[in-house]
Amino acid sequence: MSETPGFVHGLAGVPVAHSRICFIDGEKGILEYRGYPIEVLAERSTFEEVAFLLIRGKLPTRAELDDWQSQMKRLRRIKYKLIDLLKCLPETGHPMEALQAGVAALGMFYPGRKSRELEPAIRLTAKLPTLVAAYHRLRAGDADVMPKDELDHGQNFLYMLSERMPDAVEARIFDQCLILHAEHSMNASTFSARVTGSTEADAYAVISSAVGTLMGSLHGGANEEVLELLGRLGTPDKVKPYLDDAMAKKEKIPGFGHRVYKTKDPRALILQGLAERLFQHRGSTPLYDVARELEKQMLERVGKKGIHPNVDYFSGIVYHLLGIQTDLFTPIFAIARVAGWLAHWVEQMEDNRIFRPSEIYTGGREVAYVPIDRR
Ligand code: ACO
């Protein structure tokens, strides 16, 4: 079926927009947000500044950044009715499901939510961490923790999760993780955001679509699966028998491969460095030895095909060392990626045309209707 002229399975390589937000060279492993190399942003910037860069299209001046940060802080709190809604959700659900429900409900609280002005974008970026942290605490039977104005975006999220002031080194590393996950051109969830936005649905519907799309194990859900796999393997000697079996069954190994990168994902390189910095601070984890062995053997087996670690490979190790529960990894991805989704929503609405692709119909025609008692 993929041989049909004009049909591109999974839309691989098919441009669906003109965009000034993100540049990727998958052969060379280059990633830039608005033209700024990811390595420079991860080293020198903060998530709040990067969110401004993505959504507003330029780096802020000091006054603009101060204003942006104070707006974000002002908009962090969520209504008590939303807390009540989160309390009613089953604690057996996944926090991504709770996040999607929370984001969808959020839009009902704000009149003028169809506005294309920036307030919904700032509000969503500000409130996503509060939703994730609140659901996490409520499902464990703990009270939610109010945001603290004196903390920056990443610090405040860590604080709302644990009710403890985060260590400065760890909070900085976490903020760098948010920067690395903030944007990645026309991936599945961003496309989903653009498609929803193209119907003129509001920003809350746009972001709840994108959260739902990020959930899957082929996309943002892979970071959780990586850590589960490393934990299951436990020691480097288990890697070979696992890979022999998985490869024979043609299984995909989580955290490897990418539609665009044919070399090691530049974000994986930076995340590996962050993991090593965290080891100096906190001590290493045996999971890292397993991860290194798995990477080595994958390189030997499928490196020639361009299958290398992607962003999800080392992020789980970093979050694990920060004491974060595994099923929060993908919601943390969403907390960061919301900036990219919103940048694409803003851009989509500047020159909008509803997405309406076609299909190649392969079903029957003019089929005779058979009454139910004769089928
Ligand atoms: N493990 C083993 N082999 C792989 C892997 C993998 N993780 N990924 C791709 N391959 C192989 C495929 O088997 C295929 O081989 P073949 O040509 O011999 O049949 C070839 O590489 C191409 O694979 P596709 O599935 O066609 O690549 P596609 O671009 O459609 O998929 C994807 C990309 C979904 C990321 C895929 O590599 C994958 O499933 N990886 C594991 C899940 C994962 O880590 N997802 C996170 C991606 S990053 C992100 O979304 C944030």
Short mmCIF file of C-alpha atoms and ligand atoms in Angstrom, two decimals:
data_model
loop_
_atom_site.label_atom_id
_atom_site.label_comp_id
_atom_site.label_asym_id
_atom_site.label_seq_id
_atom_site.Cartn_x
_atom_site.Cartn_y
_atom_site.Cartn_z
CA MET A 1 0.00 0.00 0.00
CA SER A 2 2.93 2.32 0.72
CA GLU A 3 3.81 1.90 -3.02
CA THR A 4 0.74 3.94 -4.10
CA PRO A 5 1.96 7.08 -5.95
CA GLY A 6 1.60 10.22 -3.82
CA PHE A 7 1.13 8.28 -0.59
CA VAL A 8 3.84 8.70 2.07
CA HIS A 9 3.40 6.37 5.01
CA GLY A 10 3.47 8.33 8.29
CA LEU A 11 3.94 11.54 6.21
CA ALA A 12 7.71 10.95 6.52
CA GLY A 13 9.54 13.95 5.10
CA VAL A 14 6.34 15.65 3.85
CA PRO A 15 6.38 19.38 4.75
CA VAL A 16 3.09 20.54 6.29
CA ALA A 17 4.03 24.12 7.23
CA HIS A 18 6.53 26.91 6.72
CA SER A 19 8.05 27.55 10.13
CA ARG A 20 10.64 29.84 11.72
CA ILE A 21 10.65 28.04 15.07
CA CYS A 22 13.04 25.10 14.95
CA PHE A 23 15.88 23.97 12.68
CA ILE A 24 17.08 20.36 12.65
CA ASP A 25 19.80 18.69 10.60
CA GLY A 26 19.28 15.02 11.35
CA GLU A 27 22.41 13.87 9.52
CA LYS A 28 24.75 16.21 11.41
CA GLY A 29 22.84 16.18 14.71
CA ILE A 30 22.08 19.93 14.75
CA LEU A 31 19.14 21.41 16.65
CA GLU A 32 18.38 25.13 16.92
CA TYR A 33 15.45 27.03 18.45
CA ARG A 34 14.79 30.23 16.47
CA GLY A 35 18.34 29.85 15.13
CA TYR A 36 20.05 29.51 18.53
CA PRO A 37 22.00 26.24 18.96
CA ILE A 38 20.49 23.98 21.62
CA GLU A 39 23.89 23.55 23.29
CA VAL A 40 24.13 27.32 23.90
CA LEU A 41 20.57 27.60 25.19
CA ALA A 42 21.00 24.61 27.52
CA GLU A 43 24.20 26.08 28.92
CA ARG A 44 23.32 29.77 29.15
CA SER A 45 19.56 30.21 29.18
CA THR A 46 16.64 29.32 31.44
CA PHE A 47 13.38 27.57 30.58
CA GLU A 48 11.40 30.77 31.10
CA GLU A 49 13.62 32.67 28.68
CA VAL A 50 13.46 29.82 26.14
CA ALA A 51 9.65 29.74 26.41
CA PHE A 52 9.65 33.49 25.60
CA LEU A 53 12.04 32.89 22.70
CA LEU A 54 9.83 30.16 21.24
CA ILE A 55 6.45 31.81 21.76
CA ARG A 56 7.39 35.44 21.14
CA GLY A 57 10.04 34.74 18.49
CA LYS A 58 13.04 36.57 20.00
CA LEU A 59 15.15 36.58 23.13
CA PRO A 60 13.66 38.94 25.73
CA THR A 61 15.27 42.09 27.06
CA ARG A 62 15.74 42.15 30.85
CA ALA A 63 12.49 44.13 31.29
CA GLU A 64 10.55 41.76 29.00
CA LEU A 65 11.86 38.72 30.84
CA ASP A 66 10.99 40.23 34.23
CA ASP A 67 7.47 40.92 33.01
CA TRP A 68 7.13 37.44 31.46
CA GLN A 69 8.32 35.76 34.67
CA SER A 70 6.00 37.78 36.86
CA GLN A 71 3.03 36.96 34.60
CA MET A 72 3.94 33.26 34.71
CA LYS A 73 4.17 33.37 38.51
CA ARG A 74 0.84 35.17 38.79
CA LEU A 75 -0.84 32.53 36.63
CA ARG A 76 0.57 29.41 38.33
CA ARG A 77 -2.31 28.73 40.70
CA ILE A 78 -5.24 26.54 39.64
CA LYS A 79 -8.87 26.96 40.70
CA TYR A 80 -10.09 24.85 43.62
CA LYS A 81 -12.71 23.29 41.33
CA LEU A 82 -9.89 21.98 39.17
CA ILE A 83 -8.26 20.50 42.27
CA ASP A 84 -11.63 18.89 43.06
CA LEU A 85 -11.75 17.49 39.54
CA LEU A 86 -8.24 16.02 39.92
CA LYS A 87 -9.26 14.50 43.28
CA CYS A 88 -12.10 12.65 41.55
CA LEU A 89 -9.84 11.00 38.97
CA PRO A 90 -8.81 7.40 39.74
CA GLU A 91 -5.36 7.17 41.33
CA THR A 92 -4.78 4.15 39.08
CA GLY A 93 -4.90 6.41 36.02
CA HIS A 94 -1.78 7.70 34.32
CA PRO A 95 -0.72 11.28 35.15
CA MET A 96 -0.74 12.04 31.41
CA GLU A 97 -4.44 11.17 31.35
CA ALA A 98 -5.01 13.44 34.32
CA LEU A 99 -3.01 16.19 32.62
CA GLN A 100 -5.03 15.91 29.43
CA ALA A 101 -8.29 16.06 31.39
CA GLY A 102 -7.00 18.97 33.49
CA VAL A 103 -5.90 20.99 30.45
CA ALA A 104 -9.21 20.37 28.66
CA ALA A 105 -11.12 21.52 31.77
CA LEU A 106 -8.85 24.54 32.28
CA GLY A 107 -10.26 26.30 29.21
CA MET A 108 -13.76 26.27 30.72
CA PHE A 109 -12.65 28.61 33.50
CA TYR A 110 -11.47 31.51 31.36
CA PRO A 111 -13.86 33.72 29.42
CA GLY A 112 -12.36 34.93 26.19
CA ARG A 113 -10.53 31.65 25.91
CA LYS A 114 -10.85 31.78 22.14
CA SER A 115 -8.61 34.82 22.14
CA ARG A 116 -5.45 34.42 20.12
CA GLU A 117 -3.64 36.83 22.37
CA LEU A 118 -0.81 35.57 24.47
CA GLU A 119 -2.57 35.23 27.81
CA PRO A 120 -3.80 31.63 27.20
CA ALA A 121 -0.26 30.70 26.15
CA ILE A 122 1.30 32.17 29.30
CA ARG A 123 -1.45 30.67 31.44
CA LEU A 124 -0.98 27.18 29.98
CA THR A 125 2.82 27.29 30.33
CA ALA A 126 2.44 28.51 33.91
CA LYS A 127 -0.25 26.04 34.99
CA LEU A 128 0.84 22.72 33.49
CA PRO A 129 3.40 22.06 36.26
CA THR A 130 0.77 22.85 38.90
CA LEU A 131 -1.68 20.36 37.35
CA VAL A 132 0.94 17.60 37.20
CA ALA A 133 2.22 18.17 40.74
CA ALA A 134 -1.30 18.48 42.19
CA TYR A 135 -2.52 15.21 40.62
CA HIS A 136 0.65 13.45 41.75
CA ARG A 137 0.16 14.50 45.37
CA LEU A 138 -3.60 13.97 45.44
CA ARG A 139 -3.38 10.43 44.06
CA ALA A 140 -1.07 9.56 46.98
CA GLY A 141 -3.54 11.01 49.47
CA ASP A 142 -1.47 14.14 50.13
CA ALA A 143 -2.69 17.72 49.91
CA ASP A 144 -1.59 19.70 46.86
CA VAL A 145 1.15 22.28 47.46
CA MET A 146 0.63 25.93 46.53
CA PRO A 147 3.21 27.40 44.13
CA LYS A 148 5.92 29.61 45.64
CA ASP A 149 6.44 32.95 43.94
CA GLU A 150 10.11 33.29 44.85
CA LEU A 151 11.00 30.11 42.93
CA ASP A 152 11.61 29.90 39.21
CA HIS A 153 9.56 27.63 36.97
CA GLY A 154 11.57 24.41 37.36
CA GLN A 155 12.38 24.92 41.05
CA ASN A 156 8.74 25.57 41.79
CA PHE A 157 7.65 22.35 40.09
CA LEU A 158 10.15 20.30 42.13
CA TYR A 159 8.95 22.09 45.25
CA MET A 160 5.26 21.44 44.49
CA LEU A 161 6.01 17.73 44.01
CA SER A 162 7.82 17.17 47.28
CA GLU A 163 7.09 20.22 49.46
CA ARG A 164 10.86 20.50 49.93
CA MET A 165 13.06 23.31 48.64
CA PRO A 166 15.08 21.83 45.78
CA ASP A 167 18.85 21.70 45.82
CA ALA A 168 20.30 24.44 43.54
CA VAL A 169 22.46 22.11 41.38
CA GLU A 170 19.59 19.69 40.88
CA ALA A 171 17.12 22.46 40.09
CA ARG A 172 19.48 23.88 37.45
CA ILE A 173 19.89 20.46 35.83
CA PHE A 174 16.12 20.02 35.83
CA ASP A 175 15.69 23.44 34.20
CA GLN A 176 18.19 22.41 31.51
CA CYS A 177 16.12 19.26 30.88
CA LEU A 178 13.07 21.47 30.34
CA ILE A 179 15.02 23.57 27.82
CA LEU A 180 16.08 20.44 25.92
CA HIS A 181 12.49 19.19 25.66
CA ALA A 182 10.84 22.52 24.85
CA GLU A 183 10.60 22.20 21.06
CA HIS A 184 11.33 19.81 18.22
CA SER A 185 9.74 20.95 14.94
CA MET A 186 6.94 18.93 13.32
CA ASN A 187 6.82 15.88 15.57
CA ALA A 188 3.54 13.99 16.12
CA SER A 189 2.27 16.04 19.09
CA THR A 190 3.18 19.36 17.46
CA PHE A 191 1.41 18.33 14.29
CA SER A 192 -1.57 17.37 16.42
CA ALA A 193 -1.48 20.83 18.03
CA ARG A 194 -1.35 22.48 14.60
CA VAL A 195 -4.24 20.36 13.26
CA THR A 196 -6.44 21.23 16.24
CA GLY A 197 -5.44 24.90 16.07
CA SER A 198 -6.21 24.99 12.34
CA THR A 199 -9.90 24.38 13.11
CA GLU A 200 -9.84 27.58 15.25
CA ALA A 201 -10.28 25.54 18.42
CA ASP A 202 -8.90 27.43 21.44
CA ALA A 203 -5.43 27.06 22.97
CA TYR A 204 -6.69 24.69 25.70
CA ALA A 205 -8.12 22.27 23.13
CA VAL A 206 -4.88 22.60 21.15
CA ILE A 207 -2.74 21.66 24.15
CA SER A 208 -5.00 18.86 25.33
CA SER A 209 -4.79 17.29 21.83
CA ALA A 210 -1.03 17.58 21.93
CA VAL A 211 -0.82 16.05 25.43
CA GLY A 212 -2.88 13.07 24.22
CA THR A 213 -0.56 12.59 21.27
CA LEU A 214 2.60 12.84 23.36
CA MET A 215 1.36 9.99 25.56
CA GLY A 216 2.10 7.15 23.15
CA SER A 217 5.08 4.82 23.54
CA LEU A 218 6.43 5.72 20.08
CA HIS A 219 6.62 9.38 21.15
CA GLY A 220 6.94 10.89 24.65
CA GLY A 221 5.95 7.70 26.44
CA ALA A 222 9.29 6.11 25.51
CA ASN A 223 11.24 7.78 28.37
CA GLU A 224 9.22 5.82 30.92
CA GLU A 225 9.75 2.59 29.01
CA VAL A 226 13.52 3.17 28.89
CA LEU A 227 13.79 3.37 32.65
CA GLU A 228 11.54 0.35 33.12
CA LEU A 229 13.73 -1.60 30.70
CA LEU A 230 17.00 -0.58 32.39
CA GLY A 231 15.52 -1.52 35.77
CA ARG A 232 14.31 -4.87 34.43
CA LEU A 233 17.73 -5.67 32.97
CA GLY A 234 19.44 -4.61 36.20
CA THR A 235 23.03 -5.52 35.21
CA PRO A 236 25.05 -5.11 31.99
CA ASP A 237 25.37 -8.89 31.44
CA LYS A 238 21.59 -9.10 30.85
CA VAL A 239 21.81 -6.78 27.83
CA LYS A 240 23.00 -9.33 25.27
CA PRO A 241 20.36 -12.03 25.92
CA TYR A 242 17.67 -9.31 25.99
CA LEU A 243 18.80 -7.82 22.68
CA ASP A 244 19.18 -11.25 21.02
CA ASP A 245 15.58 -12.01 21.90
CA ALA A 246 14.13 -8.54 21.18
CA MET A 247 15.90 -8.24 17.83
CA ALA A 248 14.79 -11.75 16.81
CA LYS A 249 11.21 -10.66 17.52
CA LYS A 250 11.82 -7.38 15.63
CA GLU A 251 10.88 -5.35 18.70
CA LYS A 252 11.74 -1.65 18.87
CA ILE A 253 14.13 -0.84 21.69
CA PRO A 254 12.79 2.18 23.62
CA GLY A 255 14.97 5.27 23.55
CA PHE A 256 16.56 4.40 20.20
CA GLY A 257 15.78 5.57 16.70
CA HIS A 258 14.29 8.75 15.37
CA ARG A 259 12.43 9.77 12.26
CA VAL A 260 14.79 12.71 11.72
CA TYR A 261 18.13 11.95 13.42
CA LYS A 262 20.42 9.45 11.78
CA THR A 263 23.12 10.15 14.34
CA LYS A 264 23.03 10.52 18.13
CA ASP A 265 20.34 13.02 19.04
CA PRO A 266 22.15 16.21 20.22
CA ARG A 267 19.76 16.36 23.18
CA ALA A 268 20.79 12.84 24.22
CA LEU A 269 24.43 13.98 24.21
CA ILE A 270 23.66 16.94 26.48
CA LEU A 271 21.42 14.83 28.74
CA GLN A 272 24.19 12.28 29.12
CA GLY A 273 26.48 15.11 30.25
CA LEU A 274 23.83 16.30 32.70
CA ALA A 275 23.45 12.75 34.06
CA GLU A 276 27.22 12.59 34.61
CA ARG A 277 27.18 15.97 36.37
CA LEU A 278 24.42 14.67 38.60
CA PHE A 279 26.48 11.55 39.42
CA GLN A 280 29.26 13.82 40.74
CA HIS A 281 26.70 15.54 42.92
CA ARG A 282 24.63 12.57 44.05
CA GLY A 283 26.57 9.41 43.20
CA SER A 284 25.99 7.18 40.20
CA THR A 285 23.32 4.56 39.55
CA PRO A 286 23.85 0.99 38.32
CA LEU A 287 21.24 1.79 35.66
CA TYR A 288 23.84 3.95 33.89
CA ASP A 289 26.17 0.96 33.45
CA VAL A 290 23.28 -0.94 31.88
CA ALA A 291 22.45 2.07 29.67
CA ARG A 292 26.05 2.35 28.43
CA GLU A 293 26.21 -1.37 27.62
CA LEU A 294 22.85 -1.23 25.81
CA GLU A 295 24.00 1.77 23.78
CA LYS A 296 27.28 0.02 22.89
CA GLN A 297 25.56 -3.14 21.73
CA MET A 298 22.87 -1.24 19.82
CA LEU A 299 25.61 0.69 18.02
CA GLU A 300 27.28 -2.57 16.99
CA ARG A 301 23.99 -4.11 15.85
CA VAL A 302 22.02 -1.26 14.26
CA GLY A 303 24.29 1.81 14.32
CA LYS A 304 24.84 1.43 10.56
CA LYS A 305 21.08 1.82 10.01
CA GLY A 306 21.24 5.20 11.80
CA ILE A 307 19.60 3.93 14.99
CA HIS A 308 21.09 5.86 17.93
CA PRO A 309 19.88 7.04 21.36
CA ASN A 310 17.18 9.69 21.19
CA VAL A 311 16.13 12.35 23.73
CA ASP A 312 14.23 9.79 25.80
CA TYR A 313 17.26 7.61 26.44
CA PHE A 314 19.08 9.56 29.16
CA SER A 315 16.32 11.84 30.42
CA GLY A 316 14.85 9.02 32.53
CA ILE A 317 18.16 8.43 34.30
CA VAL A 318 18.38 12.13 35.17
CA TYR A 319 14.81 12.24 36.50
CA HIS A 320 15.33 8.97 38.38
CA LEU A 321 18.38 10.46 40.12
CA LEU A 322 16.32 13.53 40.97
CA GLY A 323 13.97 11.18 42.83
CA ILE A 324 11.08 11.62 40.38
CA GLN A 325 8.62 8.77 39.92
CA THR A 326 8.78 7.05 36.51
CA ASP A 327 5.23 7.79 35.39
CA LEU A 328 5.91 11.53 35.76
CA PHE A 329 8.60 11.53 33.05
CA THR A 330 6.18 12.04 30.16
CA PRO A 331 4.16 14.75 31.99
CA ILE A 332 7.48 16.54 32.59
CA PHE A 333 8.12 16.31 28.86
CA ALA A 334 4.71 17.98 28.36
CA ILE A 335 5.51 20.73 30.89
CA ALA A 336 8.48 21.64 28.69
CA ARG A 337 7.04 20.95 25.24
CA VAL A 338 4.01 23.12 25.89
CA ALA A 339 6.22 26.09 24.94
CA GLY A 340 6.94 24.58 21.52
CA TRP A 341 3.31 23.56 20.95
CA LEU A 342 2.17 27.10 21.74
CA ALA A 343 4.82 28.63 19.47
CA HIS A 344 3.45 26.46 16.65
CA TRP A 345 -0.13 27.40 17.53
CA VAL A 346 0.74 31.11 17.36
CA GLU A 347 2.52 30.59 14.03
CA GLN A 348 -0.31 28.44 12.62
CA MET A 349 -2.86 31.14 13.40
CA GLU A 350 -0.79 33.84 11.64
CA ASP A 351 -1.48 32.20 8.29
CA ASN A 352 -4.10 29.58 9.00
CA ARG A 353 -5.73 27.15 6.65
CA ILE A 354 -7.60 24.17 8.06
CA PHE A 355 -5.72 20.89 7.64
CA ARG A 356 -7.73 18.62 5.42
CA PRO A 357 -5.54 15.99 3.76
CA SER A 358 -6.95 13.28 1.54
CA GLU A 359 -6.88 9.50 1.65
CA ILE A 360 -6.67 6.66 -0.81
CA TYR A 361 -9.93 4.81 -0.45
CA THR A 362 -9.44 1.03 -0.42
CA GLY A 363 -12.91 -0.14 0.65
CA GLY A 364 -15.81 -1.56 -1.37
CA ARG A 365 -18.23 0.44 -3.61
CA GLU A 366 -22.01 0.44 -4.09
CA VAL A 367 -22.37 -2.55 -1.79
CA ALA A 368 -25.88 -4.06 -1.64
CA TYR A 369 -27.52 -3.43 1.73
CA VAL A 370 -28.59 -6.71 3.40
CA PRO A 371 -31.34 -6.46 6.04
CA ILE A 372 -30.13 -7.44 9.51
CA ASP A 373 -32.07 -10.73 9.74
CA ARG A 374 -30.46 -11.96 6.50
CA ARG A 375 -26.77 -11.16 7.31
N1 ACO B 1 15.01 -0.45 17.93
C1 ACO B 1 15.35 -1.31 16.94
N2 ACO B 1 15.20 -1.04 15.64
C2 ACO B 1 14.68 0.15 15.32
C3 ACO B 1 14.32 1.09 16.30
C4 ACO B 1 14.50 0.75 17.64
N3 ACO B 1 14.17 1.59 18.62
N4 ACO B 1 13.82 2.18 15.70
C5 ACO B 1 13.87 1.94 14.40
N5 ACO B 1 14.37 0.71 14.15
C6 ACO B 1 14.59 0.09 12.85
C7 ACO B 1 13.26 -0.48 12.34
O1 ACO B 1 13.09 -1.81 12.74
C8 ACO B 1 13.44 -0.34 10.85
O2 ACO B 1 14.30 -1.36 10.41
P1 ACO B 1 14.11 -2.06 8.95
O3 ACO B 1 14.30 -0.93 7.97
O4 ACO B 1 15.16 -3.08 8.91
O5 ACO B 1 12.72 -2.60 8.95
C9 ACO B 1 14.19 0.98 10.69
O6 ACO B 1 14.93 1.12 11.91
C10 ACO B 1 13.28 2.19 10.49
O7 ACO B 1 12.32 2.18 11.55
P2 ACO B 1 10.88 2.85 11.45
O8 ACO B 1 10.03 2.29 12.53
O9 ACO B 1 10.39 2.78 10.04
O10 ACO B 1 11.24 4.35 11.78
P3 ACO B 1 10.20 5.51 12.06
O11 ACO B 1 10.87 6.76 11.59
O12 ACO B 1 8.86 5.18 11.51
O13 ACO B 1 10.05 5.49 13.65
C11 ACO B 1 10.52 5.84 15.92
C12 ACO B 1 10.78 6.32 14.49
C13 ACO B 1 9.00 5.74 16.16
C14 ACO B 1 11.09 6.86 16.89
C15 ACO B 1 11.18 4.46 16.12
O14 ACO B 1 12.58 4.59 15.96
C16 ACO B 1 10.84 3.83 17.46
O15 ACO B 1 9.80 3.17 17.58
N6 ACO B 1 11.73 4.00 18.50
C17 ACO B 1 11.46 3.46 19.82
C18 ACO B 1 10.48 4.34 20.58
C19 ACO B 1 11.12 5.66 20.99
O16 ACO B 1 12.21 5.72 21.56
N7 ACO B 1 10.38 6.74 20.73
C20 ACO B 1 10.82 8.10 21.12
C21 ACO B 1 11.26 8.86 19.92
S1 ACO B 1 11.81 10.49 20.38
C22 ACO B 1 10.37 11.28 20.73
O17 ACO B 1 9.33 11.05 20.18
C23 ACO B 1 10.41 12.24 21.79
#
